[in-house]
mmCIF file of C-alpha atoms in Angstrom:
data_model
loop_
_atom_site.group_PDB
_atom_site.id
_atom_site.type_symbol
_atom_site.label_atom_id
_atom_site.label_comp_id
_atom_site.label_asym_id
_atom_site.label_seq_id
_atom_site.Cartn_x
_atom_site.Cartn_y
_atom_site.Cartn_z
ATOM 1 C CA MET U 1 84.892 77.785 120.605
ATOM 2 C CA SER U 2 87.972 80.810 120.768
ATOM 3 C CA ARG U 3 87.751 83.227 117.201
ATOM 4 C CA GLU U 4 91.699 82.979 115.449
ATOM 5 C CA THR U 5 93.212 86.382 115.761
ATOM 6 C CA ALA U 6 94.518 88.095 113.293
ATOM 7 C CA LEU U 7 98.034 87.363 114.030
ATOM 8 C CA GLU U 8 97.197 83.377 113.967
ATOM 9 C CA ARG U 9 95.562 84.425 110.894
ATOM 10 C CA LEU U 10 98.352 86.339 109.384
ATOM 11 C CA ALA U 11 101.054 83.233 110.452
ATOM 12 C CA THR U 12 98.551 80.752 108.582
ATOM 13 C CA THR U 13 99.177 83.102 105.489
ATOM 14 C CA ILE U 14 102.675 82.732 106.290
ATOM 15 C CA ALA U 15 102.917 79.196 106.260
ATOM 16 C CA ALA U 16 100.742 78.811 103.219
ATOM 17 C CA ARG U 17 103.232 80.772 100.906
ATOM 18 C CA LYS U 18 105.917 78.482 101.919
ATOM 19 C CA GLY U 19 107.162 76.850 98.381
ATOM 20 C CA ALA U 20 104.677 79.107 96.356
ATOM 21 C CA ASP U 21 105.642 81.489 93.133
ATOM 22 C CA PRO U 22 108.331 83.691 94.521
ATOM 23 C CA GLU U 23 107.195 85.769 91.605
ATOM 24 C CA THR U 24 103.240 86.497 92.938
ATOM 25 C CA SER U 25 103.845 86.657 96.431
ATOM 26 C CA TRP U 26 106.418 88.675 98.465
ATOM 27 C CA THR U 27 106.274 86.739 101.569
ATOM 28 C CA ALA U 28 107.406 83.328 98.990
ATOM 29 C CA LYS U 29 110.195 85.289 98.082
ATOM 30 C CA LEU U 30 111.936 86.609 101.809
ATOM 31 C CA LEU U 31 111.222 82.543 101.907
ATOM 32 C CA ALA U 32 112.926 81.842 98.922
ATOM 33 C CA ARG U 33 115.578 84.270 100.215
ATOM 34 C CA GLY U 34 116.220 81.883 103.003
ATOM 35 C CA PRO U 35 116.432 81.872 107.543
ATOM 36 C CA GLU U 36 118.909 84.391 106.528
ATOM 37 C CA LYS U 37 117.966 87.556 104.457
ATOM 38 C CA ALA U 38 114.431 86.766 106.556
ATOM 39 C CA ALA U 39 116.230 87.741 109.868
ATOM 40 C CA GLU U 40 118.220 90.497 108.195
ATOM 41 C CA LYS U 41 114.752 92.427 106.955
ATOM 42 C CA PHE U 42 113.322 91.431 110.788
ATOM 43 C CA GLY U 43 116.245 93.621 112.115
ATOM 44 C CA GLU U 44 115.824 96.479 109.602
ATOM 45 C CA GLU U 45 111.849 96.292 110.463
ATOM 46 C CA ALA U 46 112.842 96.750 114.531
ATOM 47 C CA VAL U 47 115.422 99.219 113.642
ATOM 48 C CA GLU U 48 112.044 101.380 112.258
ATOM 49 C CA ALA U 49 110.164 100.546 114.924
ATOM 50 C CA ILE U 50 112.906 101.624 117.699
ATOM 51 C CA ILE U 51 113.398 104.640 115.517
ATOM 52 C CA GLU U 52 109.019 105.484 115.539
ATOM 53 C CA ALA U 53 109.374 104.819 119.424
ATOM 54 C CA VAL U 54 111.703 107.102 119.672
ATOM 55 C CA LYS U 55 110.267 109.709 117.522
ATOM 56 C CA GLY U 56 106.639 109.670 119.681
ATOM 57 C CA ASP U 57 104.645 109.352 116.331
ATOM 58 C CA ARG U 58 101.914 106.929 117.142
ATOM 59 C CA ALA U 59 100.961 105.883 113.951
ATOM 60 C CA ARG U 60 104.323 105.220 112.607
ATOM 61 C CA LEU U 61 105.090 103.083 115.399
ATOM 62 C CA THR U 62 101.454 101.136 115.384
ATOM 63 C CA SER U 63 102.641 100.781 111.414
ATOM 64 C CA GLU U 64 106.158 100.129 112.183
ATOM 65 C CA ALA U 65 105.104 97.115 114.623
ATOM 66 C CA ALA U 66 102.998 95.610 112.244
ATOM 67 C CA ASP U 67 105.753 95.677 110.075
ATOM 68 C CA VAL U 68 107.616 93.997 112.997
ATOM 69 C CA LEU U 69 104.883 91.409 113.374
ATOM 70 C CA TYR U 70 105.036 90.377 110.124
ATOM 71 C CA HIS U 71 108.551 89.969 109.838
ATOM 72 C CA LEU U 72 109.535 88.176 112.918
ATOM 73 C CA LEU U 73 106.262 85.688 111.958
ATOM 74 C CA VAL U 74 108.033 85.512 108.319
ATOM 75 C CA MET U 75 111.622 84.348 109.849
ATOM 76 C CA LEU U 76 109.985 81.941 112.100
ATOM 77 C CA ALA U 77 108.198 80.141 109.783
ATOM 78 C CA ALA U 78 111.932 79.932 107.213
ATOM 79 C CA ARG U 79 113.489 78.464 110.531
ATOM 80 C CA ASP U 80 110.079 75.962 110.929
ATOM 81 C CA VAL U 81 109.129 77.491 113.863
ATOM 82 C CA THR U 82 105.620 78.259 114.667
ATOM 83 C CA LEU U 83 103.294 80.945 116.412
ATOM 84 C CA THR U 84 101.918 77.843 118.267
ATOM 85 C CA GLU U 85 105.544 77.378 120.511
ATOM 86 C CA VAL U 86 106.146 80.587 120.772
ATOM 87 C CA LEU U 87 102.445 81.021 122.573
ATOM 88 C CA ALA U 88 102.537 78.113 124.316
ATOM 89 C CA GLU U 89 106.407 79.206 125.336
ATOM 90 C CA LEU U 90 104.624 82.912 126.324
ATOM 91 C CA GLU U 91 102.232 80.419 128.062
ATOM 92 C CA ARG U 92 104.830 78.769 130.143
ATOM 93 C CA ARG U 93 106.170 82.111 131.350
ATOM 94 C CA GLU U 94 103.103 83.960 132.283
ATOM 95 C CA GLY U 95 102.925 84.459 135.937
ATOM 96 C CA THR U 96 106.721 83.793 136.277
ATOM 97 C CA SER U 97 108.779 86.705 137.969
ATOM 98 C CA GLY U 98 110.943 88.419 134.272
ATOM 99 C CA ILE U 99 113.507 88.566 136.563
ATOM 100 C CA ALA U 100 113.313 84.178 137.473
ATOM 101 C CA GLU U 101 112.829 83.640 134.420
ATOM 102 C CA LYS U 102 115.770 85.182 132.842
ATOM 103 C CA ALA U 103 118.169 83.588 135.791
ATOM 104 C CA GLY U 104 116.169 80.287 135.317
ATOM 105 C CA ARG U 105 117.931 80.202 131.238
ATOM 106 C CA ARG U 106 121.157 78.324 130.555
ATOM 107 C CA GLY U 107 123.423 80.186 128.577
#
């Protein structure tokens, strides 16, 4: 029996917040604002992580990376994409050269 990771527990919590009262949950508030706002917030957090990566502050980068992962999961949930689906895609790509994988994509 495998142990659930913190990321999996977070994804489960986010899914459970769909439809919750936006006045009592930050996640519910983000989801209620729609997929576009969730995507915008993810982008903001990604930029903040990039800034910390460039600065070289490990502690701040770690904190911003956690924010990025959280907001990625919220963005995915806003479009009904599960962490399980993303992990399955990563597993599908495992062992494939990045160059070969990119060449196999369409568009």
